[in-house]
């Protein structure tokens, strides 16, 4: 529609035989002046280059055109000769005999081939992103992303009365959370900040009586890029008035079920739920991958009766524990250097020592521990850990959170090693959603454990059962925060908010020791009849990357930043002249800038 072609390159079938068609696209492949394959956004069509004298100019034009040149071809749809059909191509039953052709734009020598199976460095892909976008996989990813977002809009706005509101990009600093990008203003010494999320605005919209807000929101964080992070990213941002945690969860389950792509199968709702404490105790993380077992087992009570000194030392502490994970067929699939690597990883990341136990073919155990355990105790330990022949157990003793975190990390590392060795643990086509709830409201600051910081953000409401503890022992308060986890990745997070100005001021000033003046506008708004409200934000980039099984969120963003947060195509960030900086009352310390330039 609206264009001069008659058809796309992906839609011609046997029913079109005999028709004259005009196609536009890129030359994907050309063979010896006999035929070429034309590609557009929808697919591929084989074009037969005429060999007769009457069409000599067409033959010359198409035979000499470089690969990836843009051409217009007009011709007749004909069936392919018997035996030459290509069942792998949707258009594989037909070809187009070219009558006329025009080179609309010739392509110079390419920095890499436009084929999905050709290995290209990520830096080169970023530098020539407009070429990389021509690949089938990126086309598929971006089109699927567009379809999912459109379905989400339908569900929220058309079916459930949400209002799509754009919130400002230029705002002010928010206490806590990630580092924010600063934007200079023409007022000396005054800066805007790019928001980490529309958090305050969506709460203010609830105060304003909009009741149900939604936005495909651009968000910004000034922090290093990782496979699942970008300095600028997109959230499906949602807020509702007069809602509880269960209501938000039902909404999101319905939203995902409605927008889920058919080719990825169906998802089952409601999603299972797990407390933060259970997630940490059983999986060693607050974002468990529940596609496979190897859960952490507490064997502290069992070993309490033993004479093993390091076990007794660990259990003598208030939060001391002894835990283990059982690796199926670990003896068969893990090499000695794999085991050493796992031990080093636990030591370097968590300062945690690890001991292994091996189940021999005769069912007996091999370990430094066995000399302290009788036959009956060894048998009980085998049952407690559900060990089979050739299984390997990794055991850790120490402080509860440290032990769980170390074993949780080893559980994932071990799963990677087992799968590389050929044992499939995680079904790549499975999607295991999980709600994690009952997080702590506050956590000790890493740099100063006597002070507290918000586990998520300072606007999260305390759990109704723990409200009184907020004023007496805030370290024990659970929050009304909830995370949505998919296959071990956090894809969303939200909470019921504090809607009382008095409680919000207490959290900021007394618990977090923050200057509440920075949030005076929000505190004042809460005094003007703010309704109870809550919301959630889904990380759109991460969600789409998991749906399409992309190795990085950069593969589902049209123009992403590099691993170091740079735009390699446009060479941003870039220097500006002193004259351009003058209106903003800023001077650059050039020696520092030159050092940074050399480093880069």
Short mmCIF file of N, CA and C in Angstrom, two decimals, residues 254-357:
data_model
loop_
_atom_site.label_atom_id
_atom_site.label_comp_id
_atom_site.label_asym_id
_atom_site.label_seq_id
_atom_site.Cartn_x
_atom_site.Cartn_y
_atom_site.Cartn_z
N UNK A 254 -2.18 -11.20 32.68
CA UNK A 254 -3.11 -11.05 31.56
C UNK A 254 -2.46 -10.32 30.39
N UNK A 255 -1.67 -9.29 30.69
CA UNK A 255 -0.98 -8.51 29.66
C UNK A 255 -0.01 -9.39 28.87
N UNK A 256 0.77 -10.20 29.58
CA UNK A 256 1.75 -11.05 28.91
C UNK A 256 1.07 -12.17 28.12
N UNK A 257 0.00 -12.72 28.68
CA UNK A 257 -0.72 -13.78 27.96
C UNK A 257 -1.33 -13.22 26.67
N UNK A 258 -1.84 -12.00 26.72
CA UNK A 258 -2.50 -11.37 25.56
C UNK A 258 -1.49 -11.00 24.47
N UNK A 259 -0.30 -10.54 24.89
CA UNK A 259 0.68 -10.04 23.92
C UNK A 259 1.71 -11.09 23.52
N UNK A 260 1.65 -12.28 24.12
CA UNK A 260 2.66 -13.31 23.88
C UNK A 260 2.60 -13.80 22.44
N UNK A 261 3.75 -13.87 21.72
CA UNK A 261 3.73 -14.30 20.32
C UNK A 261 3.34 -15.77 20.17
N UNK A 262 2.47 -16.05 19.21
CA UNK A 262 1.95 -17.41 19.01
C UNK A 262 3.07 -18.42 18.73
N UNK A 263 4.10 -17.97 17.99
CA UNK A 263 5.16 -18.91 17.61
C UNK A 263 6.01 -19.36 18.80
N UNK A 264 5.83 -18.71 19.96
CA UNK A 264 6.57 -19.12 21.16
C UNK A 264 5.73 -19.99 22.09
N UNK A 265 4.61 -20.51 21.58
CA UNK A 265 3.76 -21.36 22.41
C UNK A 265 2.93 -20.51 23.37
N UNK A 266 2.22 -21.15 24.27
CA UNK A 266 1.38 -20.41 25.21
C UNK A 266 2.05 -20.39 26.58
N UNK A 267 1.67 -19.41 27.39
CA UNK A 267 2.19 -19.35 28.76
C UNK A 267 1.04 -19.60 29.73
N UNK A 268 1.37 -20.25 30.83
CA UNK A 268 0.35 -20.64 31.81
C UNK A 268 0.27 -19.61 32.93
N UNK A 269 -0.92 -19.18 33.26
CA UNK A 269 -1.14 -18.27 34.38
C UNK A 269 -2.13 -18.92 35.36
N UNK A 270 -2.13 -18.52 36.63
CA UNK A 270 -1.25 -17.53 37.25
C UNK A 270 0.18 -18.05 37.39
N UNK A 271 1.14 -17.11 37.42
CA UNK A 271 2.54 -17.49 37.61
C UNK A 271 2.76 -17.91 39.07
N UNK A 272 3.64 -18.89 39.30
CA UNK A 272 3.94 -19.26 40.70
C UNK A 272 4.62 -18.10 41.43
N UNK A 273 4.54 -18.15 42.76
CA UNK A 273 5.11 -17.08 43.59
C UNK A 273 6.05 -17.68 44.62
N UNK A 274 7.09 -16.93 44.99
CA UNK A 274 8.08 -17.40 45.95
C UNK A 274 8.57 -16.21 46.77
N UNK A 275 8.76 -16.40 48.07
CA UNK A 275 9.26 -15.30 48.89
C UNK A 275 10.76 -15.10 48.63
N UNK A 276 11.22 -13.91 48.91
CA UNK A 276 12.64 -13.59 48.78
C UNK A 276 13.49 -14.55 49.61
N UNK A 277 13.05 -14.84 50.84
CA UNK A 277 13.81 -15.74 51.73
C UNK A 277 13.91 -17.14 51.14
N UNK A 278 12.80 -17.64 50.58
CA UNK A 278 12.82 -18.98 49.97
C UNK A 278 13.70 -19.01 48.72
N UNK A 279 13.64 -17.94 47.94
CA UNK A 279 14.46 -17.88 46.72
C UNK A 279 15.94 -17.92 47.08
N UNK A 280 16.32 -17.15 48.10
CA UNK A 280 17.72 -17.12 48.52
C UNK A 280 18.14 -18.47 49.10
N UNK A 281 17.28 -19.06 49.95
CA UNK A 281 17.63 -20.32 50.61
C UNK A 281 17.71 -21.49 49.62
N UNK A 282 16.84 -21.53 48.63
CA UNK A 282 16.78 -22.68 47.71
C UNK A 282 17.56 -22.50 46.41
N UNK A 283 17.75 -21.23 46.00
CA UNK A 283 18.42 -20.98 44.71
C UNK A 283 19.61 -20.03 44.83
N UNK A 284 19.80 -19.41 45.99
CA UNK A 284 20.95 -18.54 46.20
C UNK A 284 20.87 -17.21 45.48
N UNK A 285 19.68 -16.83 45.03
CA UNK A 285 19.51 -15.59 44.29
C UNK A 285 18.06 -15.12 44.40
N UNK A 286 17.82 -13.83 44.15
CA UNK A 286 16.44 -13.33 44.17
C UNK A 286 15.81 -13.40 42.79
N UNK A 287 16.52 -14.02 41.82
CA UNK A 287 15.93 -14.23 40.49
C UNK A 287 16.22 -15.67 40.03
N UNK A 288 15.55 -16.63 40.65
CA UNK A 288 15.86 -18.05 40.38
C UNK A 288 15.46 -18.50 38.98
N UNK A 289 16.35 -19.33 38.40
CA UNK A 289 16.00 -20.01 37.16
C UNK A 289 15.39 -21.35 37.55
N UNK A 290 14.08 -21.46 37.42
CA UNK A 290 13.37 -22.66 37.89
C UNK A 290 13.18 -23.70 36.78
N UNK A 291 13.91 -23.54 35.67
CA UNK A 291 13.80 -24.53 34.59
C UNK A 291 14.51 -25.82 34.93
N UNK A 292 15.38 -25.81 35.94
CA UNK A 292 16.09 -27.03 36.31
C UNK A 292 16.22 -27.11 37.83
N UNK A 293 16.54 -28.31 38.32
CA UNK A 293 16.60 -28.55 39.76
C UNK A 293 17.90 -28.07 40.38
N UNK A 294 18.67 -29.01 40.98
CA UNK A 294 19.92 -28.67 41.65
C UNK A 294 19.71 -27.60 42.73
N UNK A 295 18.59 -27.73 43.45
CA UNK A 295 18.30 -26.75 44.50
C UNK A 295 19.28 -26.91 45.67
N UNK A 296 19.46 -25.81 46.39
CA UNK A 296 20.34 -25.82 47.56
C UNK A 296 19.65 -26.57 48.69
N UNK A 297 20.40 -27.48 49.33
CA UNK A 297 19.85 -28.30 50.42
C UNK A 297 20.56 -27.93 51.72
N UNK A 298 19.78 -27.70 52.77
CA UNK A 298 20.35 -27.37 54.09
C UNK A 298 20.67 -28.68 54.82
N UNK A 299 21.96 -28.91 55.10
CA UNK A 299 22.36 -30.14 55.81
C UNK A 299 23.00 -29.80 57.16
N UNK A 300 22.73 -28.58 57.63
CA UNK A 300 23.29 -28.13 58.91
C UNK A 300 22.85 -28.98 60.08
N UNK A 301 21.54 -29.28 60.14
CA UNK A 301 21.02 -30.09 61.25
C UNK A 301 21.61 -31.49 61.24
N UNK A 302 21.78 -32.03 60.03
CA UNK A 302 22.33 -33.38 59.90
C UNK A 302 23.80 -33.42 60.38
N UNK A 303 24.60 -32.42 59.97
CA UNK A 303 26.02 -32.42 60.30
C UNK A 303 26.32 -31.84 61.69
N UNK A 304 25.29 -31.30 62.35
CA UNK A 304 25.49 -30.74 63.69
C UNK A 304 25.99 -31.81 64.66
N UNK A 305 25.63 -33.08 64.39
CA UNK A 305 26.04 -34.18 65.29
C UNK A 305 27.45 -34.68 65.00
N UNK A 306 28.08 -34.15 63.92
CA UNK A 306 29.41 -34.65 63.53
C UNK A 306 30.52 -33.95 64.33
N UNK A 307 31.75 -34.46 64.14
CA UNK A 307 32.92 -33.88 64.81
C UNK A 307 33.76 -33.05 63.85
N UNK A 308 33.15 -32.59 62.77
CA UNK A 308 33.90 -31.85 61.75
C UNK A 308 34.07 -30.41 62.23
N UNK A 309 35.30 -29.98 62.42
CA UNK A 309 35.57 -28.70 63.09
C UNK A 309 35.02 -27.50 62.32
N UNK A 310 35.28 -27.45 60.98
CA UNK A 310 34.84 -26.25 60.25
C UNK A 310 33.31 -26.16 60.21
N UNK A 311 32.65 -27.31 60.26
CA UNK A 311 31.18 -27.33 60.33
C UNK A 311 30.72 -26.77 61.66
N UNK A 312 31.33 -27.22 62.73
CA UNK A 312 30.95 -26.74 64.07
C UNK A 312 31.24 -25.24 64.21
N UNK A 313 32.35 -24.79 63.62
CA UNK A 313 32.69 -23.36 63.67
C UNK A 313 31.61 -22.54 62.97
N UNK A 314 31.19 -23.01 61.79
CA UNK A 314 30.18 -22.28 61.02
C UNK A 314 28.84 -22.24 61.75
N UNK A 315 28.45 -23.38 62.35
CA UNK A 315 27.14 -23.45 63.01
C UNK A 315 27.11 -22.73 64.35
N UNK A 316 28.28 -22.35 64.86
CA UNK A 316 28.31 -21.66 66.16
C UNK A 316 27.88 -20.20 66.03
N UNK A 317 27.90 -19.66 64.79
CA UNK A 317 27.49 -18.27 64.58
C UNK A 317 25.97 -18.18 64.49
N UNK A 318 25.38 -17.00 64.84
CA UNK A 318 23.91 -16.85 64.81
C UNK A 318 23.29 -17.16 63.45
N UNK A 319 23.96 -16.73 62.37
CA UNK A 319 23.42 -16.98 61.02
C UNK A 319 24.24 -18.04 60.29
N UNK A 320 24.91 -18.93 61.03
CA UNK A 320 25.75 -19.95 60.42
C UNK A 320 24.93 -21.08 59.82
N UNK A 321 25.44 -21.64 58.73
CA UNK A 321 24.71 -22.72 58.07
C UNK A 321 25.68 -23.61 57.30
N UNK A 322 25.22 -24.81 56.95
CA UNK A 322 25.96 -25.70 56.05
C UNK A 322 24.97 -26.14 54.98
N UNK A 323 25.33 -25.86 53.70
CA UNK A 323 24.41 -26.16 52.61
C UNK A 323 25.18 -26.81 51.46
N UNK A 324 24.43 -27.41 50.54
CA UNK A 324 25.07 -28.12 49.44
C UNK A 324 24.16 -28.15 48.23
N UNK A 325 24.77 -28.35 47.06
CA UNK A 325 24.01 -28.64 45.83
C UNK A 325 24.51 -29.95 45.26
N UNK A 326 23.60 -30.75 44.71
CA UNK A 326 23.96 -32.05 44.11
C UNK A 326 23.94 -31.89 42.60
N UNK A 327 25.09 -32.17 41.97
CA UNK A 327 25.23 -32.02 40.51
C UNK A 327 25.01 -33.38 39.86
N UNK A 328 23.93 -33.55 39.10
CA UNK A 328 23.66 -34.85 38.47
C UNK A 328 24.76 -35.21 37.47
N UNK A 329 25.28 -36.44 37.55
CA UNK A 329 26.31 -36.93 36.64
C UNK A 329 27.56 -36.04 36.62
N UNK A 330 27.79 -35.35 37.75
CA UNK A 330 28.93 -34.42 37.82
C UNK A 330 30.26 -35.09 37.59
N UNK A 331 30.41 -36.33 38.08
CA UNK A 331 31.68 -37.06 37.91
C UNK A 331 31.94 -37.33 36.44
N UNK A 332 30.86 -37.64 35.70
CA UNK A 332 31.00 -37.99 34.29
C UNK A 332 31.26 -36.76 33.42
N UNK A 333 30.59 -35.66 33.73
CA UNK A 333 30.62 -34.51 32.83
C UNK A 333 31.61 -33.41 33.22
N UNK A 334 32.00 -33.34 34.50
CA UNK A 334 32.90 -32.27 34.93
C UNK A 334 34.34 -32.79 35.03
N UNK A 335 35.27 -32.06 34.44
CA UNK A 335 36.69 -32.41 34.53
C UNK A 335 37.27 -31.81 35.81
N UNK A 336 38.48 -32.25 36.15
CA UNK A 336 39.15 -31.73 37.35
C UNK A 336 39.36 -30.22 37.29
N UNK A 337 39.73 -29.73 36.09
CA UNK A 337 39.94 -28.27 35.99
C UNK A 337 38.62 -27.51 36.08
N UNK A 338 37.49 -28.14 35.69
CA UNK A 338 36.17 -27.51 35.90
C UNK A 338 35.91 -27.33 37.40
N UNK A 339 36.20 -28.38 38.17
CA UNK A 339 35.97 -28.33 39.61
C UNK A 339 36.85 -27.27 40.26
N UNK A 340 38.12 -27.20 39.84
CA UNK A 340 39.01 -26.18 40.38
C UNK A 340 38.54 -24.78 40.02
N UNK A 341 38.05 -24.63 38.81
CA UNK A 341 37.52 -23.33 38.37
C UNK A 341 36.32 -22.91 39.21
N UNK A 342 35.43 -23.85 39.52
CA UNK A 342 34.26 -23.55 40.36
C UNK A 342 34.69 -23.13 41.76
N UNK A 343 35.68 -23.82 42.31
CA UNK A 343 36.17 -23.48 43.66
C UNK A 343 36.80 -22.09 43.68
N UNK A 344 37.58 -21.79 42.64
CA UNK A 344 38.22 -20.47 42.55
C UNK A 344 37.17 -19.37 42.43
N UNK A 345 36.14 -19.65 41.65
CA UNK A 345 35.06 -18.67 41.46
C UNK A 345 34.38 -18.34 42.78
N UNK A 346 34.07 -19.38 43.58
CA UNK A 346 33.42 -19.16 44.88
C UNK A 346 34.33 -18.38 45.82
N UNK A 347 35.64 -18.67 45.75
CA UNK A 347 36.60 -17.99 46.63
C UNK A 347 36.78 -16.53 46.23
N UNK A 348 36.92 -16.27 44.93
CA UNK A 348 37.19 -14.90 44.49
C UNK A 348 35.96 -14.00 44.58
N UNK A 349 34.77 -14.55 44.27
CA UNK A 349 33.56 -13.72 44.27
C UNK A 349 32.91 -13.60 45.64
N UNK A 350 32.98 -14.67 46.43
CA UNK A 350 32.22 -14.69 47.69
C UNK A 350 33.08 -14.99 48.91
N UNK A 351 34.39 -15.16 48.70
CA UNK A 351 35.30 -15.54 49.78
C UNK A 351 34.79 -16.79 50.50
N UNK A 352 34.33 -17.76 49.71
CA UNK A 352 33.70 -18.96 50.25
C UNK A 352 34.47 -20.21 49.83
N UNK A 353 34.86 -21.02 50.82
CA UNK A 353 35.52 -22.29 50.53
C UNK A 353 34.46 -23.33 50.15
N UNK A 354 34.82 -24.22 49.23
CA UNK A 354 33.90 -25.26 48.76
C UNK A 354 34.58 -26.63 48.91
N UNK A 355 33.80 -27.62 49.36
CA UNK A 355 34.30 -28.99 49.45
C UNK A 355 33.40 -29.90 48.61
N UNK A 356 34.03 -30.85 47.89
CA UNK A 356 33.23 -31.74 47.04
C UNK A 356 33.05 -33.11 47.70
N UNK A 357 31.94 -33.76 47.35
CA UNK A 357 31.67 -35.14 47.74
C UNK A 357 31.27 -35.88 46.47
#
